[in-house]
Coordinates of C-alpha atoms in Angstrom, one line a residue:
M424 CA -11.4 -22.1 -116.2
A425 CA -10.0 -20.8 -112.9
V426 CA -10.9 -17.2 -112.1
T427 CA -8.8 -15.3 -109.5
K428 CA -11.6 -13.6 -107.6
F429 CA -15.0 -15.0 -108.7
I430 CA -15.2 -18.7 -108.0
I431 CA -18.1 -21.1 -108.3
F432 CA -17.7 -24.3 -106.4
T433 CA -19.2 -27.5 -107.8
T434 CA -22.5 -28.4 -106.3
L435 CA -22.8 -31.4 -104.0
I436 CA -26.2 -32.7 -102.9
W437 CA -27.0 -34.3 -99.5
S438 CA -30.4 -36.0 -99.4
S439 CA -32.2 -36.5 -96.1
V440 CA -34.0 -39.7 -95.4
V441 CA -37.8 -39.3 -95.2
F442 CA -39.4 -41.3 -92.4
A443 CA -42.0 -40.9 -89.7
K444 CA -40.9 -38.2 -87.3
D445 CA -40.3 -38.9 -83.6
W446 CA -41.0 -36.0 -81.2
W447 CA -37.3 -34.9 -81.2
E448 CA -36.5 -35.1 -84.9
N449 CA -35.9 -31.9 -86.8
G450 CA -36.4 -30.2 -83.5
N451 CA -35.3 -27.0 -81.9
F452 CA -33.6 -27.3 -78.5
Y453 CA -32.9 -24.4 -76.2
Q454 CA -30.3 -24.4 -73.5
V455 CA -31.5 -22.7 -70.3
Y456 CA -28.7 -21.6 -68.0
P457 CA -31.0 -21.4 -64.9
R458 CA -28.9 -19.1 -62.9
S459 CA -29.2 -16.4 -65.6
F460 CA -32.7 -17.0 -67.1
R461 CA -35.3 -15.6 -64.7
D462 CA -35.2 -14.8 -61.0
S463 CA -38.6 -15.3 -59.3
D464 CA -37.8 -14.5 -55.7
G465 CA -35.6 -11.3 -55.9
D466 CA -32.3 -12.8 -54.7
G467 CA -30.5 -11.9 -58.0
I468 CA -30.2 -15.6 -59.0
G469 CA -32.3 -17.3 -61.6
D470 CA -34.4 -20.3 -60.4
L471 CA -36.7 -23.1 -61.4
N472 CA -39.9 -21.1 -60.8
G473 CA -38.5 -18.4 -63.1
V474 CA -38.1 -21.0 -65.8
T475 CA -41.6 -22.3 -65.2
E476 CA -42.9 -18.7 -65.6
K477 CA -41.4 -18.5 -69.1
L478 CA -42.2 -21.9 -70.5
Q479 CA -45.1 -20.5 -72.5
Y480 CA -42.9 -17.9 -74.0
L481 CA -40.4 -20.6 -75.2
K482 CA -43.3 -22.7 -76.5
D483 CA -44.7 -19.7 -78.4
I484 CA -41.3 -19.2 -80.1
G485 CA -41.5 -22.8 -81.2
F486 CA -38.9 -24.7 -79.2
T487 CA -39.3 -28.5 -79.0
G488 CA -37.5 -28.9 -75.7
I489 CA -35.3 -27.2 -73.2
W490 CA -32.2 -28.5 -71.5
L491 CA -31.3 -27.2 -68.1
S492 CA -27.7 -26.7 -67.1
P493 CA -27.2 -28.4 -63.7
I494 CA -29.8 -27.8 -61.0
F495 CA -28.6 -30.3 -58.5
K496 CA -27.3 -29.5 -55.0
S497 CA -23.8 -28.0 -55.3
P498 CA -21.3 -25.8 -53.5
M499 CA -21.4 -23.8 -56.7
V500 CA -17.6 -23.7 -57.2
D501 CA -18.3 -24.4 -60.9
F502 CA -21.9 -23.2 -60.8
G503 CA -23.5 -26.6 -60.6
Y504 CA -21.0 -28.7 -62.4
D505 CA -19.7 -29.7 -59.0
I506 CA -22.6 -31.8 -57.7
S507 CA -22.8 -32.8 -54.0
D508 CA -26.1 -34.6 -54.2
F509 CA -27.4 -36.0 -57.5
Y510 CA -30.9 -36.5 -56.0
A511 CA -31.5 -33.0 -54.6
I512 CA -32.3 -29.6 -56.1
H513 CA -29.8 -26.8 -55.2
P514 CA -31.6 -24.6 -52.7
E515 CA -30.9 -21.4 -54.7
Y516 CA -32.9 -22.8 -57.6
G517 CA -35.8 -24.1 -55.5
T518 CA -37.1 -27.4 -54.3
L519 CA -38.0 -30.8 -55.6
D520 CA -41.7 -29.7 -55.6
D521 CA -40.7 -26.7 -57.7
F522 CA -39.0 -29.0 -60.2
K523 CA -42.1 -31.3 -60.3
N524 CA -44.2 -28.2 -61.0
L525 CA -41.9 -27.3 -63.8
I526 CA -42.4 -30.7 -65.4
R527 CA -46.1 -30.5 -64.9
R528 CA -46.3 -27.1 -66.6
A529 CA -44.0 -28.1 -69.4
K530 CA -46.3 -31.0 -70.2
E531 CA -49.3 -28.6 -70.2
V532 CA -47.7 -26.2 -72.7
G533 CA -46.1 -29.1 -74.8
I534 CA -42.4 -28.6 -74.3
R535 CA -39.9 -31.3 -73.3
V536 CA -37.5 -31.0 -70.4
I537 CA -33.9 -32.4 -70.6
L538 CA -31.5 -32.4 -67.7
D539 CA -27.8 -31.9 -67.6
F540 CA -26.1 -35.1 -66.5
V541 CA -22.5 -34.7 -65.1
P542 CA -20.9 -38.2 -64.9
N543 CA -17.2 -37.4 -64.8
H544 CA -16.9 -36.0 -61.3
T545 CA -18.6 -34.9 -58.1
S546 CA -18.0 -32.2 -55.6
D547 CA -15.6 -33.1 -52.9
E548 CA -18.5 -32.4 -50.6
C549 CA -20.5 -35.3 -52.0
E550 CA -21.3 -38.0 -49.6
W551 CA -19.7 -40.5 -52.0
F552 CA -16.4 -38.7 -51.8
Q553 CA -16.5 -38.5 -48.0
K554 CA -17.1 -42.2 -47.9
S555 CA -14.2 -42.8 -50.3
V556 CA -11.9 -40.7 -48.2
N557 CA -12.8 -42.8 -45.1
R558 CA -12.4 -46.0 -47.2
T559 CA -16.0 -47.0 -46.4
E560 CA -16.7 -50.5 -47.7
G561 CA -17.9 -50.3 -51.4
Y562 CA -16.5 -46.7 -51.8
E563 CA -12.8 -47.4 -51.5
D564 CA -12.2 -47.0 -55.2
F565 CA -15.1 -44.8 -56.1
Y566 CA -12.7 -42.1 -57.2
V567 CA -9.2 -42.2 -58.8
W568 CA -6.7 -42.4 -55.9
H569 CA -2.9 -42.8 -55.9
N570 CA 0.0 -42.7 -53.3
G571 CA 2.0 -40.4 -55.6
K572 CA 5.7 -40.5 -56.2
V573 CA 8.8 -39.8 -54.1
D574 CA 11.5 -37.7 -55.8
S575 CA 15.2 -38.0 -55.5
G576 CA 15.1 -35.6 -52.6
G577 CA 12.7 -37.7 -50.7
Q578 CA 9.8 -35.3 -51.3
R579 CA 6.3 -36.6 -52.2
Q580 CA 5.1 -35.6 -55.7
P581 CA 1.9 -36.0 -57.7
P582 CA 1.5 -39.4 -59.5
S583 CA 1.9 -37.8 -63.0
N584 CA 2.2 -34.5 -64.8
W585 CA -1.5 -34.4 -65.7
K586 CA -3.0 -31.0 -65.7
S587 CA -6.4 -29.7 -64.8
A588 CA -8.5 -28.0 -67.5
F589 CA -8.6 -25.1 -65.0
R590 CA -4.7 -25.0 -64.8
Y591 CA -2.1 -26.5 -62.5
S592 CA -1.9 -30.2 -61.4
A593 CA -4.8 -32.5 -61.8
W594 CA -3.8 -34.2 -58.6
E595 CA -4.7 -33.0 -55.1
W596 CA -3.4 -34.4 -51.8
N597 CA -6.0 -35.5 -49.3
E598 CA -4.5 -35.4 -45.8
Q599 CA -7.1 -37.6 -44.2
R600 CA -6.8 -40.5 -46.7
Q601 CA -3.0 -39.9 -47.3
Q602 CA -3.4 -40.2 -51.0
Y603 CA -3.8 -38.0 -54.1
Y604 CA -7.1 -37.8 -55.9
L605 CA -7.6 -36.9 -59.6
H606 CA -9.6 -33.8 -60.5
Q607 CA -9.5 -32.8 -64.2
F608 CA -11.3 -29.6 -63.4
S609 CA -11.4 -27.7 -60.1
V610 CA -9.8 -29.2 -57.0
K611 CA -13.3 -29.3 -55.6
Q612 CA -14.4 -31.6 -58.5
A613 CA -13.1 -35.1 -57.9
D614 CA -13.1 -37.5 -60.8
L615 CA -15.2 -40.7 -60.4
N616 CA -13.6 -44.0 -61.2
F617 CA -15.7 -45.4 -64.1
R618 CA -13.5 -48.5 -64.1
N619 CA -15.3 -49.4 -60.9
P620 CA -18.6 -51.2 -61.8
L621 CA -20.3 -49.8 -58.7
V622 CA -19.8 -46.3 -60.1
V623 CA -21.3 -47.3 -63.4
A624 CA -24.3 -48.8 -61.6
K625 CA -24.7 -45.8 -59.3
M626 CA -24.8 -43.3 -62.2
K627 CA -27.4 -45.4 -64.0
E628 CA -29.5 -45.4 -60.8
V629 CA -29.3 -41.6 -60.9
M630 CA -30.6 -41.5 -64.5
R631 CA -33.5 -43.8 -63.7
Y632 CA -34.5 -41.6 -60.7
W633 CA -34.9 -38.5 -62.9
L634 CA -36.6 -40.4 -65.7
D635 CA -39.1 -41.4 -63.1
M636 CA -39.7 -37.6 -62.5
G637 CA -40.9 -37.3 -66.1
I638 CA -38.0 -35.8 -67.9
S639 CA -37.4 -36.5 -71.6
G640 CA -33.7 -37.0 -71.8
F641 CA -30.2 -36.0 -70.7
R642 CA -27.5 -33.7 -72.0
I643 CA -24.3 -35.5 -70.9
D644 CA -21.3 -33.4 -69.9
A645 CA -17.6 -33.6 -70.5
L646 CA -17.5 -37.1 -72.0
P647 CA -13.9 -37.2 -73.2
F648 CA -12.7 -36.8 -69.6
M649 CA -14.6 -39.7 -68.2
F650 CA -12.0 -42.4 -68.5
E651 CA -8.2 -42.2 -68.0
K652 CA -5.4 -44.6 -68.9
G653 CA -5.1 -47.0 -66.0
P654 CA -1.8 -47.4 -64.1
D655 CA 1.0 -49.5 -65.6
E656 CA 2.4 -52.8 -64.3
T657 CA 4.3 -50.8 -61.7
G658 CA 1.2 -49.1 -60.5
N659 CA 2.1 -45.7 -61.9
F660 CA 0.3 -43.4 -64.2
P661 CA 2.2 -42.3 -67.4
D662 CA 3.2 -38.7 -67.9
E663 CA 1.6 -37.0 -70.9
P664 CA 3.9 -35.6 -73.6
V665 CA 4.4 -31.9 -74.1
I666 CA 2.9 -30.4 -77.3
D667 CA 5.3 -30.2 -80.3
D668 CA 5.1 -26.4 -80.6
V669 CA 5.2 -25.0 -77.1
S670 CA 5.0 -21.4 -78.4
L671 CA 1.3 -22.1 -78.9
C672 CA 0.9 -22.7 -75.1
P673 CA 4.2 -21.8 -73.3
D674 CA 2.9 -21.9 -69.7
P675 CA 3.7 -25.4 -68.3
E676 CA 0.9 -25.0 -65.8
D677 CA -1.8 -24.6 -68.5
W678 CA -3.8 -27.6 -69.7
C679 CA -3.0 -26.9 -73.3
H680 CA 0.7 -27.4 -72.7
L681 CA 0.3 -31.1 -72.9
N682 CA -1.0 -33.6 -75.4
H683 CA -3.8 -35.5 -73.5
T684 CA -2.9 -38.9 -74.7
Y685 CA -3.9 -40.6 -71.4
T686 CA -6.7 -38.5 -70.0
Q687 CA -8.8 -37.8 -73.1
D688 CA -10.9 -39.8 -75.5
Q689 CA -10.4 -43.2 -74.2
P690 CA -12.6 -45.7 -76.1
E691 CA -14.5 -46.6 -72.9
S692 CA -16.1 -43.2 -72.9
I693 CA -17.9 -44.0 -76.1
E694 CA -18.8 -47.4 -74.9
M695 CA -20.5 -45.9 -71.8
V696 CA -22.7 -43.7 -74.1
Y697 CA -23.9 -46.9 -75.8
Q698 CA -24.7 -48.4 -72.4
W699 CA -26.7 -45.3 -71.5
R700 CA -28.6 -45.5 -74.8
E701 CA -29.5 -49.1 -74.0
L702 CA -30.7 -48.1 -70.5
T703 CA -33.0 -45.4 -71.9
E704 CA -34.4 -47.7 -74.6
Q705 CA -35.1 -50.4 -72.0
Y706 CA -36.6 -47.8 -69.7
K707 CA -39.0 -46.8 -72.5
K708 CA -40.0 -50.4 -73.1
D709 CA -40.6 -51.0 -69.4
N710 CA -42.4 -47.7 -68.7
G711 CA -44.0 -46.6 -72.0
G712 CA -43.8 -43.0 -73.0
G713 CA -41.8 -41.3 -75.7
T714 CA -38.3 -41.6 -76.8
I715 CA -35.7 -40.5 -74.3
L716 CA -33.2 -38.1 -75.9
L717 CA -29.5 -38.2 -75.4
L718 CA -27.4 -35.2 -76.2
T719 CA -23.7 -35.5 -75.7
E720 CA -20.9 -32.9 -75.1
A721 CA -17.5 -33.9 -76.4
Y722 CA -14.8 -31.6 -77.7
T723 CA -13.0 -34.3 -79.5
T724 CA -11.9 -35.5 -83.0
F725 CA -14.3 -35.6 -85.9
D726 CA -14.1 -39.4 -86.0
N727 CA -15.0 -39.7 -82.4
L728 CA -18.0 -37.4 -82.9
M729 CA -19.3 -39.8 -85.5
L730 CA -18.7 -42.8 -83.2
Y731 CA -20.9 -41.1 -80.5
Y732 CA -23.8 -41.6 -82.9
G733 CA -23.1 -45.4 -82.9
D734 CA -20.6 -47.9 -84.3
G735 CA -22.9 -49.7 -86.8
N736 CA -24.0 -52.3 -84.3
R737 CA -24.9 -50.2 -81.2
N738 CA -26.6 -46.9 -81.0
G739 CA -25.3 -43.9 -79.0
S740 CA -26.3 -40.3 -78.8
M741 CA -29.0 -38.9 -81.0
I742 CA -27.4 -35.5 -80.8
P743 CA -23.6 -35.6 -80.4
F744 CA -23.2 -31.8 -80.4
N745 CA -21.7 -30.7 -83.6
F746 CA -18.7 -28.8 -82.2
Y747 CA -16.9 -29.4 -85.5
F748 CA -19.4 -26.9 -86.9
M749 CA -19.0 -24.4 -84.0
Q750 CA -15.2 -24.6 -83.8
N751 CA -14.6 -24.4 -87.5
I752 CA -16.8 -21.4 -88.2
V753 CA -14.8 -18.3 -87.3
R754 CA -15.0 -14.6 -88.1
N755 CA -13.0 -14.9 -91.3
S756 CA -14.5 -18.2 -92.6
T757 CA -15.3 -18.2 -96.3
A758 CA -18.4 -19.4 -97.9
A759 CA -16.4 -22.3 -99.4
E760 CA -15.1 -23.3 -96.0
I761 CA -18.5 -23.2 -94.4
R762 CA -19.9 -25.2 -97.2
S763 CA -17.2 -27.8 -96.8
N764 CA -17.8 -27.9 -93.0
I765 CA -21.5 -28.6 -93.5
L766 CA -21.0 -31.3 -96.2
T767 CA -18.3 -33.0 -94.3
W768 CA -20.7 -33.6 -91.4
L769 CA -23.6 -34.6 -93.6
N770 CA -21.6 -37.0 -95.7
S771 CA -19.9 -38.6 -92.8
M772 CA -22.9 -39.4 -90.5
P773 CA -23.9 -43.0 -90.0
K774 CA -27.1 -44.2 -91.7
D775 CA -30.5 -43.2 -90.3
V776 CA -29.3 -40.4 -87.9
L777 CA -29.9 -36.7 -88.0
A778 CA -27.4 -33.8 -88.2
N779 CA -27.4 -31.1 -85.6
W780 CA -26.1 -27.6 -85.7
V781 CA -24.9 -25.5 -82.8
L782 CA -23.0 -22.2 -82.6
G783 CA -23.0 -21.4 -78.9
N784 CA -23.2 -22.5 -75.3
H785 CA -22.3 -21.6 -71.7
D786 CA -18.6 -22.3 -72.3
N787 CA -18.0 -20.2 -75.4
P788 CA -18.3 -16.6 -76.3
R789 CA -21.7 -15.9 -77.9
F790 CA -21.6 -16.4 -81.6
S791 CA -23.0 -12.8 -82.1
T792 CA -19.8 -11.5 -80.5
R793 CA -17.5 -14.1 -81.9
L794 CA -18.7 -13.9 -85.6
G795 CA -19.7 -10.2 -85.7
E796 CA -22.7 -8.5 -84.3
G797 CA -23.7 -7.2 -87.7
R798 CA -23.9 -10.8 -89.0
M799 CA -25.8 -12.4 -86.2
D800 CA -29.0 -12.7 -88.2
L801 CA -27.1 -14.3 -91.1
F802 CA -25.7 -17.0 -88.9
T803 CA -29.1 -17.5 -87.2
I804 CA -30.6 -18.1 -90.7
L805 CA -27.8 -20.6 -91.4
L806 CA -28.3 -22.5 -88.2
Q807 CA -32.1 -22.7 -88.6
T808 CA -32.3 -23.7 -92.3
L809 CA -30.0 -26.7 -92.5
P810 CA -31.4 -30.2 -92.3
G811 CA -31.6 -31.9 -88.9
N812 CA -31.8 -30.5 -85.3
A813 CA -30.9 -27.0 -84.2
I814 CA -29.6 -26.1 -80.7
A815 CA -29.9 -22.5 -79.4
Y816 CA -28.2 -21.0 -76.3
Y817 CA -30.5 -18.8 -74.2
G818 CA -30.6 -15.3 -75.6
E819 CA -29.6 -16.1 -79.1
E820 CA -33.2 -15.6 -80.2
I821 CA -33.0 -12.0 -79.3
G822 CA -29.5 -11.4 -80.4
M823 CA -27.8 -11.2 -77.0
V824 CA -24.1 -10.4 -77.1
N825 CA -21.3 -11.0 -74.5
G826 CA -21.5 -8.7 -71.5
K827 CA -18.5 -6.8 -70.1
I828 CA -17.3 -8.3 -66.9
T829 CA -14.4 -6.7 -64.9
W830 CA -11.8 -8.7 -63.0
E831 CA -13.5 -7.6 -59.7
E832 CA -16.9 -8.9 -61.0
T833 CA -15.5 -12.2 -62.3
V834 CA -16.9 -15.3 -60.5
D835 CA -16.2 -18.1 -63.0
T836 CA -13.7 -20.5 -61.5
Q837 CA -11.9 -20.8 -64.8
G838 CA -11.4 -17.0 -64.9
C839 CA -10.6 -16.7 -61.2
S840 CA -7.8 -19.3 -61.7
S841 CA -6.0 -16.9 -64.0
S842 CA -5.0 -13.2 -63.3
P843 CA -6.2 -9.6 -63.8
Q844 CA -4.1 -9.6 -67.0
T845 CA -5.4 -12.8 -68.5
Y846 CA -8.9 -13.4 -67.1
E847 CA -10.7 -12.3 -70.2
R848 CA -9.0 -15.2 -72.1
Y849 CA -10.4 -17.8 -69.6
S850 CA -13.6 -16.4 -68.0
R851 CA -16.9 -17.7 -69.2
D852 CA -18.9 -15.0 -67.4
P853 CA -19.4 -12.7 -70.4
E854 CA -21.7 -15.3 -72.2
R855 CA -23.6 -16.0 -69.0
T856 CA -25.1 -12.6 -68.2
P857 CA -28.8 -12.4 -67.2
Y858 CA -31.5 -12.8 -69.8
Q859 CA -32.8 -9.4 -71.1
W860 CA -36.5 -9.6 -70.6
D861 CA -37.4 -5.9 -70.9
G862 CA -36.0 -2.4 -70.6
S863 CA -36.9 -2.0 -66.9
N864 CA -34.3 -2.0 -64.1
L865 CA -31.9 -5.0 -64.4
A866 CA -33.6 -6.0 -67.6
G867 CA -36.6 -7.5 -65.9
F868 CA -34.5 -10.4 -64.8
T869 CA -35.3 -9.8 -61.2
N870 CA -37.4 -7.7 -58.9
G871 CA -34.5 -7.4 -56.5
D872 CA -31.7 -4.8 -56.4
H873 CA -28.8 -6.9 -57.8
T874 CA -27.9 -9.7 -60.1
W875 CA -25.3 -12.4 -59.7
L876 CA -23.6 -11.1 -62.8
P877 CA -24.0 -7.7 -64.3
V878 CA -26.7 -7.3 -66.9
A879 CA -25.3 -6.6 -70.4
A880 CA -25.2 -2.8 -71.1
N881 CA -27.4 -2.9 -74.2
Y882 CA -30.5 -4.4 -72.5
V883 CA -32.6 -1.2 -72.8
E884 CA -32.5 -1.4 -76.6
N885 CA -32.2 -5.1 -76.9
N886 CA -34.8 -7.2 -74.9
A887 CA -37.5 -9.7 -75.5
F888 CA -40.4 -7.4 -74.7
S889 CA -39.5 -4.7 -77.2
Q890 CA -38.7 -7.3 -79.8
L891 CA -42.1 -9.1 -79.4
R892 CA -43.8 -5.7 -80.0
A893 CA -41.7 -4.7 -83.0
P894 CA -42.8 -5.7 -86.5
R895 CA -39.2 -6.7 -87.4
S896 CA -36.7 -7.9 -84.8
H897 CA -34.3 -10.7 -84.1
L898 CA -37.0 -12.5 -82.2
Q899 CA -39.6 -12.1 -84.9
M900 CA -37.1 -13.4 -87.5
F901 CA -36.3 -16.4 -85.2
K902 CA -40.0 -17.3 -84.8
R903 CA -40.5 -17.2 -88.6
L904 CA -37.5 -19.5 -89.1
I905 CA -38.7 -22.0 -86.6
K906 CA -42.2 -22.0 -88.2
L907 CA -40.5 -22.3 -91.6
R908 CA -38.6 -25.4 -90.4
Q909 CA -42.0 -27.2 -90.2
E910 CA -42.7 -26.9 -93.9
P911 CA -42.2 -30.2 -95.7
S912 CA -39.4 -29.0 -98.0
M913 CA -37.5 -27.6 -95.0
R914 CA -38.2 -30.7 -92.9
D915 CA -37.4 -33.4 -95.4
G916 CA -36.0 -31.7 -98.5
P917 CA -32.4 -32.5 -99.6
L918 CA -29.7 -29.8 -99.3
E919 CA -28.0 -28.6 -102.4
I920 CA -25.3 -26.1 -101.6
K921 CA -22.8 -23.9 -103.4
A922 CA -20.3 -21.2 -102.7
I923 CA -20.4 -18.5 -105.5
L924 CA -19.0 -15.1 -106.5
V925 CA -17.3 -13.3 -103.7
D926 CA -18.1 -15.2 -100.5
I927 CA -21.7 -16.0 -101.0
L928 CA -23.2 -19.2 -99.7
I929 CA -26.4 -20.3 -101.6
Y930 CA -28.4 -23.4 -101.0
S931 CA -31.8 -24.9 -101.8
R932 CA -34.2 -27.1 -99.9
Q933 CA -37.0 -28.7 -101.9
L934 CA -39.0 -31.9 -101.3
L935 CA -39.5 -33.3 -104.8
P936 CA -41.5 -33.6 -107.0
N937 CA -43.9 -30.7 -106.1
G938 CA -42.6 -29.2 -102.9
D939 CA -41.9 -25.5 -102.4
M940 CA -38.4 -24.5 -103.3
Y941 CA -36.6 -22.5 -100.7
I942 CA -33.4 -20.7 -101.5
V943 CA -31.1 -19.4 -98.8
I944 CA -28.6 -16.7 -99.8
L945 CA -25.9 -15.7 -97.2
N946 CA -23.5 -12.9 -98.3
L947 CA -20.5 -13.2 -95.9
S948 CA -18.6 -10.4 -97.8
N949 CA -18.8 -6.7 -97.2
S950 CA -19.5 -6.1 -100.9
R951 CA -22.9 -5.7 -102.7
Q952 CA -23.3 -8.3 -105.5
T953 CA -26.0 -8.8 -108.1
F954 CA -26.7 -12.1 -109.9
N955 CA -29.4 -14.3 -111.4
V956 CA -30.5 -16.9 -108.8
N957 CA -31.7 -19.1 -111.7
E958 CA -28.1 -19.7 -112.8
H959 CA -27.8 -21.8 -109.7
F960 CA -31.3 -22.9 -108.8
K961 CA -34.4 -22.8 -111.0
I962 CA -36.6 -20.8 -108.7
G963 CA -38.3 -18.8 -111.5
S964 CA -38.3 -15.2 -112.6
Q965 CA -39.9 -14.0 -109.3
A966 CA -39.7 -15.2 -105.7
E967 CA -41.1 -14.1 -102.4
V968 CA -39.0 -13.1 -99.4
I969 CA -39.8 -15.4 -96.5
C970 CA -37.2 -14.1 -94.0
S971 CA -34.2 -11.8 -94.0
S972 CA -31.6 -10.1 -91.8
L973 CA -32.9 -7.0 -90.0
N974 CA -30.4 -4.8 -92.0
S975 CA -31.8 -6.0 -95.3
K976 CA -34.0 -4.0 -97.7
Y977 CA -35.8 -7.3 -98.5
V978 CA -38.7 -7.4 -96.0
E979 CA -40.9 -10.5 -95.5
G980 CA -43.5 -10.9 -98.2
K981 CA -41.8 -8.7 -100.7
I982 CA -41.8 -10.1 -104.3
I983 CA -38.4 -9.7 -105.9
D984 CA -36.9 -10.3 -109.4
A985 CA -34.9 -13.4 -108.9
T986 CA -33.0 -12.8 -112.2
K987 CA -31.4 -9.6 -110.7
F988 CA -31.1 -10.4 -107.1
E989 CA -28.9 -8.0 -105.1
A990 CA -27.0 -9.7 -102.3
E991 CA -26.4 -7.1 -99.7
P992 CA -23.3 -7.1 -97.6
E993 CA -23.4 -9.4 -94.5
V994 CA -27.1 -10.1 -95.0
G995 CA -29.0 -13.4 -95.1
V996 CA -32.2 -13.9 -97.1
V997 CA -34.6 -16.8 -97.5
L998 CA -36.7 -17.0 -100.8
V999 CA -39.5 -19.2 -101.9
N1000 CA -40.7 -19.9 -105.4
I1001 CA -44.1 -18.4 -106.4
D1002 CA -44.6 -19.9 -109.9

């Protein structure tokens, strides 16, 4: 019988496959944005030695591996995503010896290092680009070049209407070569031509170089942009169609004004990931060592995300970032919608792969800010208690929120390409503020007198040092959750999940026949609700609290009456059976 307000959704079960675990499976991976993590030399900019200093801290929390946003030599127009030398460390971050020391120390403490790999483009200051401008033999078609068009008035125009993700035309005229080059991001970020086999070979060479340094994998950037539709029989590139409802993005200079039929999600991008997987597997065979992990970034369709795992014949990314999860969970998402989101991913994955869960990164507002600061613990519990791999953005473990950045302080090229009236819509600076290590001057991020971005205002109350000392804190809760993930029922137990009452998500993890039963209860509503847990999962009359939101009355270790459980507003709780 349908009930207007109190609805119980039918239970669905997703069973994980139990098999011998590789080092990365069911892991916890941590994105370090090096510029903002820890400054070791007082110049206000985070660096490699700062990361090395804090590896033990990250290992003590329980992270499996860290992936570093780009550390390669760069003019820093897009803060490292505009690489001028794929074989050199950017001087602000340190030296190659500093990087080797980081790898050595990571092996000592037992944490893996993954590098950001940026294949779509290079800086226009890259030697390869300069050779291409000069039409040096072998580099003539290393980038996407075109003569452009001549309009009815005899004026030269870009080859097509394609737009940069940072606004305005994606084509830039190069006076020396007398041609346009494609840049799907900043004008300083020239798109490589992956239809040229020499480009493919060169980028594979880059991967092997860093694998030889001892890294454990790559996070691969901006995959949907990597291939574009080639020119037609006349040698011209096709214009992209305008979106159907221009009211959603009325500015014709904005990237979102067009449907990216010819510049996004070409099938060759997925094929290239399969080639990179083959390269890493061959590298492992030739050199020994552990599995090399591939994590891939693609804001794309759900079907494409599944294809990044593999096509049934060839394997791709082990962790195609689950942006379906991140983008579909918003502030007003219901328990039923979140449940559907989770099950859609789990039930659609290819055989013998693992799910992954991510809610934040350097390109999106922090989930604590986006989903509500009062609910950050609830969503941390969700992220860490689902089957598969979890990915955390630096600072999530201590509940960092977006910082306040004024127009004058804005440095992100995406924000700077807008205006004082609109920059907050575009700038990614607020989620990149320095890590809050302690309550001292500038949050202990630096011993200097300034930071490259302002430190968030709440650092005195909210920092790692104070949270490590507190009996209950975001960090203490995070550590408990990572430890909990190692328990057999959490590692291999199937997920059974329901949406009940007024916006409560409840699910179990239990490895049968005799494993502990863990029940996760997330009350997304702002109402207090009491119910019998056993009406949904047979946990017994009493249960122990393993973990809970900081604003919960249910402290860790408390024995509660499961038949009269009180779900507090916007609170998450993890219970375990004691019978």
